[in-house]
Amino acid sequence: MTIPIASVPNGTVTSAKGFSAGGIFAGIKTPGVDKKDIGLLYSERACAVAGTFSQNSVISPTVTLDKERVGVDKKVHAVVVNSGCANTAVGEQGMIDAKEMTDITAAHLGVTSAHTLVSSTGVIGVEIPMALMREYIPQIKVSEDGGGEFAKAILTTDKLTKEIAVSFDVDGVTHTVGGVSKGSGMIHPNMATMLAYVATDADVEPGYLQKVLSESVKLSFNQIDVDGDQSTNDTVLLLANGAAGGSTISGGDEASAAFEAAVLQVCQYLAIEIARDGEGGTKLIEVTVNSAHTEEDALKASRSCAASMLVKTAVYGRDPNWGRIFMAVGKSEIPLDESKIDCYINDIQIVAEGKAISYNVQSVVSALAGDEVRLRVDLNVGSASGVAWGCDLTEEYVVFNSAYTT
């Protein structure tokens, strides 16, 4: 029997038992209504921790430090995050400052630095303003209802916070998985996303925890695109503190299947909201590739289409230019048979067996006017499917990013 997954009303990263969080405005970012720029996530109980990180050859020292402190034999109590400054490309000072941020946080929360992680996001090439960190981190009050404050603290160009929680019951014990993320530009993740934090009160075997996160990231954060660029600070963390009680989840049973489904649901929601919130974007684009030879092929082709600048601009202009969809799927270099491809825009078929068919152009133009646009490509060469998400490309994206630091 499949264990049902339930949505938690007003869910966030602290919906899971034993987690608390908070945020504060320190002046790293420009002032604004209800702005925050330093956040803390904390569990009194030690957490098993899993992570995926940026594959960029230029990475923040925060990523380097977290990689050292995340592993199957490692435990974590806290995460400190700042926005407005990436702490990247600043030389040796970057690691010195990252470690000091964990020292300050650990002293404030009564834990050890080795059990504290750190993330930064914002402008590259600027040192962390450590005077502000020393003054304001000790002022942050964490609470069980502080997930929303933490979600605000990690934002940069995002228009909205991204928060969710779900739960499932096993043998009378309720397990919750909650999460938050941030991201709006520099989005084309590779083994991670901009910043995302997922917390669960389930007791999860550490090696299995990493396996679940890696698989969920593959099907969520790795399948989104805004602008084809990959951040230097990409980090996804999954923390499990076991506060709910119950048996250890380690794979191969119904409880494990429910846990996997819950983590994937949280990750996909957070990833889709990042794509929806893309800088300058007005529409969420969902690309589904069906009947490919392998899942890897389907994921690769769907992401290629969601990331195509020409597909993005066609969606923005409500132009049913299906040749761009074909191009984007083809440039993924997966094996296919052009003469077997069917193509749909919002369930309206426009291509059959590799050729255009008669359809009402105005109906497709109208379909492209909605807030969400679904593109579907049936390759008809196998049985595997994959989904990716992106957003349209608008003039606002160019204007915004042409003056990002000035």
Coordinates of C-alpha atoms in Angstrom, one line a residue:
M1 CA 0.0 0.0 0.0
T2 CA 1.3 3.5 -0.9
I3 CA 1.6 5.8 2.0
P4 CA -0.2 9.1 1.2
I5 CA 1.7 12.5 1.3
A6 CA -0.2 15.4 2.8
S7 CA 0.4 19.1 2.3
V8 CA 1.2 21.1 5.5
P9 CA -0.7 24.4 5.6
N10 CA 1.7 27.4 5.5
G11 CA 4.5 24.9 5.4
T12 CA 8.1 25.9 5.6
V13 CA 11.6 24.6 6.7
T14 CA 10.7 24.7 10.4
S15 CA 7.5 22.7 10.0
A16 CA 9.5 19.6 10.8
K17 CA 9.8 19.0 14.5
G18 CA 12.9 20.2 16.3
F19 CA 13.9 22.9 13.8
S20 CA 13.9 26.6 14.5
A21 CA 15.1 29.6 12.4
G22 CA 15.2 33.3 12.3
G23 CA 16.5 36.3 10.2
I24 CA 17.6 39.8 10.6
F25 CA 18.5 42.9 8.4
A26 CA 22.1 43.9 8.9
G27 CA 22.6 46.3 6.0
I28 CA 24.4 44.0 3.6
K29 CA 21.6 44.6 1.1
T30 CA 19.9 47.9 0.4
P31 CA 17.1 48.6 2.9
G32 CA 13.5 47.7 2.0
V33 CA 10.2 46.8 3.6
D34 CA 10.6 43.6 5.7
K35 CA 14.0 42.8 4.2
K36 CA 16.4 40.4 5.8
D37 CA 20.0 39.5 4.9
I38 CA 21.3 37.1 7.5
G39 CA 19.4 33.9 8.5
L40 CA 19.9 31.0 10.9
L41 CA 18.5 27.5 10.7
Y42 CA 19.0 25.4 13.9
S43 CA 18.2 22.0 15.3
E44 CA 19.0 21.3 19.0
R45 CA 19.3 17.6 18.1
A46 CA 22.2 16.7 15.9
C47 CA 21.2 16.1 12.3
A48 CA 22.4 13.7 9.6
V49 CA 23.2 15.8 6.6
A50 CA 23.4 15.4 2.9
G51 CA 24.4 18.0 0.3
T52 CA 24.8 18.7 -3.4
F53 CA 26.9 21.6 -4.6
S54 CA 27.9 23.7 -7.6
Q55 CA 30.1 22.1 -10.2
N56 CA 31.4 25.5 -11.3
S57 CA 35.2 25.6 -11.5
V58 CA 35.0 28.9 -9.6
I59 CA 33.3 28.3 -6.3
S60 CA 32.7 30.2 -3.0
P61 CA 34.8 29.2 0.0
T62 CA 31.4 28.6 1.7
V63 CA 30.9 25.7 -0.7
T64 CA 34.4 24.4 -0.1
L65 CA 33.9 24.5 3.7
D66 CA 30.5 22.9 3.6
K67 CA 31.8 20.0 1.4
E68 CA 34.4 19.3 4.2
R69 CA 31.6 19.3 6.9
V70 CA 29.0 17.3 5.0
G71 CA 29.2 13.5 4.7
V72 CA 27.7 10.2 5.9
D73 CA 29.8 10.3 9.1
K74 CA 29.2 14.0 9.8
K75 CA 26.6 15.8 12.0
V76 CA 25.2 19.3 11.8
H77 CA 23.3 21.5 14.2
A78 CA 23.1 24.8 12.3
V79 CA 23.3 26.7 9.1
V80 CA 24.1 30.4 8.7
V81 CA 23.3 32.2 5.5
N82 CA 23.9 35.7 4.2
S83 CA 22.5 37.3 1.1
G84 CA 23.8 40.3 -0.8
C85 CA 27.4 39.1 -0.9
A86 CA 28.6 35.9 -2.5
N87 CA 32.0 35.7 -0.7
T88 CA 33.5 34.4 -4.0
A89 CA 36.7 35.4 -5.9
V90 CA 38.1 37.3 -2.8
G91 CA 41.2 35.2 -2.2
E92 CA 42.2 33.6 1.0
Q93 CA 40.1 36.0 3.0
G94 CA 37.0 34.2 1.8
M95 CA 37.7 31.0 3.7
I96 CA 38.8 33.0 6.8
D97 CA 35.5 34.8 6.8
A98 CA 33.4 31.7 6.1
K99 CA 35.0 29.9 9.1
E100 CA 34.5 33.0 11.3
M101 CA 30.8 33.1 10.4
T102 CA 30.4 29.5 11.6
D103 CA 32.4 30.4 14.7
I104 CA 30.1 33.3 15.6
T105 CA 27.0 31.2 14.9
A106 CA 28.2 28.3 16.9
A107 CA 29.0 30.5 19.9
H108 CA 25.5 32.2 19.6
L109 CA 23.7 28.8 19.5
G110 CA 25.8 26.9 21.9
V111 CA 27.1 24.3 19.4
T112 CA 30.5 23.7 17.8
S113 CA 31.8 25.3 14.6
A114 CA 32.5 21.8 13.1
H115 CA 28.7 21.2 13.3
T116 CA 27.8 24.5 11.6
L117 CA 27.5 25.1 7.9
V118 CA 27.5 28.4 6.0
S119 CA 26.1 29.7 2.7
S120 CA 26.5 33.1 0.9
T121 CA 24.7 34.5 -2.1
G122 CA 24.9 37.8 -3.9
V123 CA 27.5 39.8 -5.8
I124 CA 30.7 38.0 -6.7
G125 CA 34.1 39.6 -6.0
V126 CA 33.1 41.4 -2.7
E127 CA 34.3 40.4 0.7
I128 CA 31.9 39.6 3.5
P129 CA 31.3 42.6 5.7
M130 CA 32.4 40.8 8.8
A131 CA 31.8 43.7 11.2
L132 CA 28.1 43.4 10.4
M133 CA 28.3 39.6 10.9
R134 CA 29.9 40.0 14.3
E135 CA 27.3 42.5 15.3
Y136 CA 24.1 41.0 13.9
I137 CA 24.4 37.2 14.0
P138 CA 24.3 37.1 17.8
Q139 CA 21.1 39.2 17.7
I140 CA 19.1 36.7 15.6
K141 CA 16.4 35.0 17.6
V142 CA 15.5 31.5 16.3
S143 CA 12.0 30.1 16.9
E144 CA 9.8 27.3 15.6
D145 CA 7.8 29.8 13.6
G146 CA 10.8 31.5 12.2
G147 CA 11.0 29.6 8.9
G148 CA 9.5 32.5 7.0
E149 CA 12.1 34.9 8.4
F150 CA 14.8 32.6 7.2
A151 CA 13.2 32.3 3.8
K152 CA 13.3 36.1 3.5
A153 CA 16.9 36.3 4.6
I154 CA 18.3 34.2 1.8
L155 CA 16.6 36.1 -1.1
T156 CA 18.5 38.3 -3.6
T157 CA 16.6 39.3 -6.7
D158 CA 13.7 37.0 -5.9
K159 CA 10.3 38.6 -5.9
L160 CA 8.8 36.0 -3.5
T161 CA 9.9 33.5 -0.8
K162 CA 9.7 29.8 -1.8
E163 CA 8.5 27.6 1.1
I164 CA 6.7 24.3 1.4
A165 CA 6.2 21.3 3.8
V166 CA 4.5 17.9 3.5
S167 CA 4.0 15.0 5.9
F168 CA 3.3 11.3 5.9
D169 CA 2.4 8.8 8.7
V170 CA 4.2 5.6 9.5
D171 CA 3.0 3.3 12.3
G172 CA 1.2 6.2 14.0
V173 CA 4.2 8.6 13.7
T174 CA 3.9 11.7 11.6
H175 CA 7.1 12.6 9.6
T176 CA 7.4 16.1 8.1
V177 CA 9.7 17.3 5.3
G178 CA 9.9 21.1 4.9
G179 CA 12.0 23.3 2.7
V180 CA 12.9 26.8 1.5
S181 CA 14.9 27.9 -1.5
K182 CA 16.0 31.1 -3.3
G183 CA 16.9 31.8 -6.9
S184 CA 15.8 34.0 -9.7
G185 CA 18.8 34.6 -11.9
M186 CA 22.1 32.8 -12.8
I187 CA 19.9 29.6 -12.9
H188 CA 21.1 26.5 -14.8
P189 CA 22.1 24.2 -11.9
N190 CA 24.4 21.3 -12.2
M191 CA 24.2 18.9 -9.2
A192 CA 22.6 21.7 -7.0
T193 CA 20.7 24.9 -7.2
M194 CA 21.3 28.4 -6.0
L195 CA 20.4 27.9 -2.3
A196 CA 17.9 25.3 -0.9
Y197 CA 17.5 23.9 2.5
V198 CA 15.3 20.9 3.3
A199 CA 14.7 19.6 6.8
T200 CA 13.0 16.5 8.1
D201 CA 12.2 15.2 11.6
A202 CA 12.5 11.6 10.3
D203 CA 15.3 9.4 11.5
V204 CA 17.2 8.6 8.3
E205 CA 20.3 6.5 7.7
P206 CA 23.0 9.0 6.5
G207 CA 24.1 7.1 3.3
Y208 CA 20.5 6.7 2.3
L209 CA 19.8 10.4 3.0
Q210 CA 22.5 11.4 0.5
K211 CA 21.1 8.9 -2.1
V212 CA 17.6 10.4 -1.8
L213 CA 18.8 14.0 -2.0
S214 CA 20.9 13.3 -5.1
E215 CA 18.1 11.5 -6.9
S216 CA 15.6 14.3 -6.0
V217 CA 18.0 17.0 -7.2
K218 CA 18.4 15.2 -10.5
L219 CA 14.6 15.4 -11.1
S220 CA 14.1 18.9 -9.7
F221 CA 16.8 21.5 -9.3
N222 CA 18.9 20.1 -12.1
Q223 CA 15.9 20.4 -14.5
I224 CA 15.3 24.1 -14.2
D225 CA 16.7 27.1 -16.2
V226 CA 16.3 30.8 -16.3
D227 CA 19.3 32.1 -18.2
G228 CA 21.8 29.2 -18.8
D229 CA 24.2 30.4 -16.1
Q230 CA 25.4 28.3 -13.2
S231 CA 26.1 30.0 -9.8
T232 CA 29.4 29.8 -8.0
N233 CA 27.6 29.2 -4.7
D234 CA 25.0 26.5 -5.6
T235 CA 24.1 24.5 -2.5
V236 CA 21.3 22.1 -1.5
L237 CA 21.3 20.7 2.0
L238 CA 19.0 18.0 3.5
L239 CA 19.0 17.8 7.3
A240 CA 17.4 14.9 9.3
N241 CA 17.2 15.2 13.1
G242 CA 14.9 12.2 14.0
A243 CA 12.8 14.4 16.3
A244 CA 9.6 12.7 15.2
G245 CA 10.6 9.4 16.6
G246 CA 9.9 6.1 14.9
S247 CA 12.1 3.6 13.1
T248 CA 15.1 4.5 11.1
I249 CA 14.3 5.0 7.4
S250 CA 17.0 3.3 5.3
G251 CA 15.4 2.2 2.0
G252 CA 13.6 -0.7 0.6
D253 CA 10.2 -0.4 2.4
E254 CA 7.0 1.6 2.3
A255 CA 8.2 4.2 4.8
S256 CA 11.3 4.8 2.6
A257 CA 9.2 5.1 -0.5
A258 CA 7.0 7.7 1.2
F259 CA 10.1 9.6 2.4
E260 CA 11.5 9.6 -1.2
A261 CA 8.2 10.9 -2.5
A262 CA 8.0 13.6 0.1
V263 CA 11.6 14.9 -0.5
L264 CA 11.0 14.8 -4.3
Q265 CA 7.7 16.7 -3.9
V266 CA 9.4 19.4 -1.8
C267 CA 12.4 19.7 -4.1
Q268 CA 10.2 19.9 -7.3
Y269 CA 8.0 22.5 -5.8
L270 CA 10.9 24.7 -4.7
A271 CA 12.6 24.2 -8.1
I272 CA 9.5 25.1 -10.1
E273 CA 9.0 28.2 -8.0
I274 CA 12.5 29.3 -8.8
A275 CA 11.8 28.9 -12.5
R276 CA 8.5 30.8 -12.1
D277 CA 10.3 33.6 -10.4
G278 CA 13.0 34.0 -13.0
E279 CA 14.3 37.5 -13.5
G280 CA 12.0 39.4 -15.9
G281 CA 10.0 36.3 -16.5
T282 CA 6.2 36.5 -17.1
K283 CA 5.5 32.8 -17.8
L284 CA 6.4 29.4 -16.4
I285 CA 7.4 27.0 -19.1
E286 CA 7.1 23.2 -18.5
V287 CA 8.7 20.9 -21.1
T288 CA 7.8 17.2 -21.1
V289 CA 9.7 14.8 -23.4
N290 CA 8.0 11.4 -23.7
S291 CA 8.8 8.0 -25.2
A292 CA 12.6 8.5 -25.3
H293 CA 15.0 5.6 -25.3
T294 CA 16.2 6.4 -21.7
E295 CA 15.3 8.6 -18.8
E296 CA 18.6 10.3 -19.2
D297 CA 17.8 11.2 -22.8
A298 CA 14.4 12.5 -21.8
L299 CA 15.8 14.7 -19.0
K300 CA 18.5 16.0 -21.2
A301 CA 16.2 16.9 -24.1
S302 CA 13.6 18.5 -21.9
R303 CA 16.2 20.6 -20.2
S304 CA 17.7 21.6 -23.5
C305 CA 14.3 22.9 -24.7
A306 CA 13.5 24.7 -21.4
A307 CA 16.9 26.4 -21.5
S308 CA 16.7 27.5 -25.2
M309 CA 16.8 31.3 -25.6
L310 CA 14.9 31.0 -28.8
V311 CA 12.2 28.9 -27.2
K312 CA 12.0 31.3 -24.3
T313 CA 11.6 34.3 -26.6
A314 CA 9.0 32.5 -28.7
V315 CA 6.9 31.8 -25.6
Y316 CA 7.3 35.5 -24.5
G317 CA 6.2 36.7 -27.9
R318 CA 3.4 34.1 -28.2
D319 CA 4.9 32.8 -31.4
P320 CA 4.0 29.2 -32.1
N321 CA 7.4 28.6 -33.8
W322 CA 7.7 24.9 -33.3
G323 CA 10.9 24.7 -35.3
R324 CA 12.6 26.1 -32.3
I325 CA 11.3 23.3 -30.1
F326 CA 12.6 20.7 -32.6
M327 CA 16.0 22.5 -32.7
A328 CA 16.3 22.6 -29.0
V329 CA 15.5 18.9 -28.6
G330 CA 17.8 18.0 -31.4
K331 CA 20.8 19.9 -30.0
S332 CA 20.7 17.7 -27.0
E333 CA 22.2 15.1 -29.3
I334 CA 20.1 12.2 -28.0
P335 CA 19.1 9.4 -30.4
L336 CA 15.8 10.1 -32.1
D337 CA 13.8 9.6 -35.4
E338 CA 12.6 12.9 -36.7
S339 CA 9.8 11.3 -38.7
K340 CA 8.2 9.9 -35.5
I341 CA 8.1 13.2 -33.4
D342 CA 4.8 14.6 -32.3
C343 CA 4.7 18.1 -30.7
Y344 CA 2.0 19.9 -28.5
I345 CA 1.6 23.4 -27.1
N346 CA -0.8 23.4 -24.1
D347 CA -2.2 20.1 -25.4
I348 CA -2.9 21.5 -28.9
Q349 CA -1.1 19.2 -31.4
I350 CA 0.9 21.2 -33.9
V351 CA 3.3 18.5 -35.3
A352 CA 2.6 14.8 -36.2
E353 CA 5.2 12.4 -37.4
G354 CA 7.8 15.2 -37.8
K355 CA 5.6 17.4 -39.9
A356 CA 3.3 20.4 -39.3
I357 CA -0.4 19.6 -39.3
S358 CA -3.4 21.9 -39.8
Y359 CA -4.3 23.7 -36.6
N360 CA -5.9 27.0 -35.6
V361 CA -3.0 29.4 -35.2
Q362 CA -5.0 31.8 -33.1
S363 CA -5.9 29.1 -30.6
V364 CA -2.2 28.4 -30.0
V365 CA -1.4 32.1 -29.7
S366 CA -4.1 32.4 -27.1
A367 CA -2.8 29.4 -25.2
L368 CA 0.6 31.0 -25.1
A369 CA -0.9 34.0 -23.4
G370 CA -1.4 32.2 -20.1
D371 CA 0.9 32.3 -17.0
E372 CA 1.9 28.7 -17.6
V373 CA 2.9 27.2 -21.0
R374 CA 3.2 23.5 -21.4
L375 CA 5.4 22.1 -24.3
R376 CA 5.2 18.4 -25.0
V377 CA 7.4 16.4 -27.3
D378 CA 6.6 12.7 -27.9
L379 CA 9.7 11.1 -29.5
N380 CA 7.9 7.7 -30.0
V381 CA 11.2 5.7 -29.9
G382 CA 11.0 4.3 -26.3
S383 CA 9.2 4.5 -23.0
A384 CA 11.1 7.0 -20.9
S385 CA 10.0 10.5 -19.9
G386 CA 11.5 13.6 -18.4
V387 CA 10.3 17.1 -17.4
A388 CA 12.1 20.4 -17.1
W389 CA 11.0 23.9 -16.2
G390 CA 12.0 27.4 -17.3
C391 CA 10.6 30.8 -17.9
D392 CA 10.3 33.2 -20.8
L393 CA 13.0 35.7 -21.7
T394 CA 12.0 39.3 -21.7
E395 CA 13.4 42.8 -22.1
E396 CA 13.3 43.3 -18.4
Y397 CA 15.9 40.5 -17.9
V398 CA 18.3 42.4 -20.1
V399 CA 17.7 45.8 -18.5
F400 CA 17.9 44.4 -14.9
N401 CA 21.2 42.5 -15.5
S402 CA 22.9 45.2 -17.5
A403 CA 22.9 47.3 -14.3
Y404 CA 23.0 44.7 -11.6
T405 CA 25.9 46.3 -9.6
T406 CA 25.5 49.9 -10.6

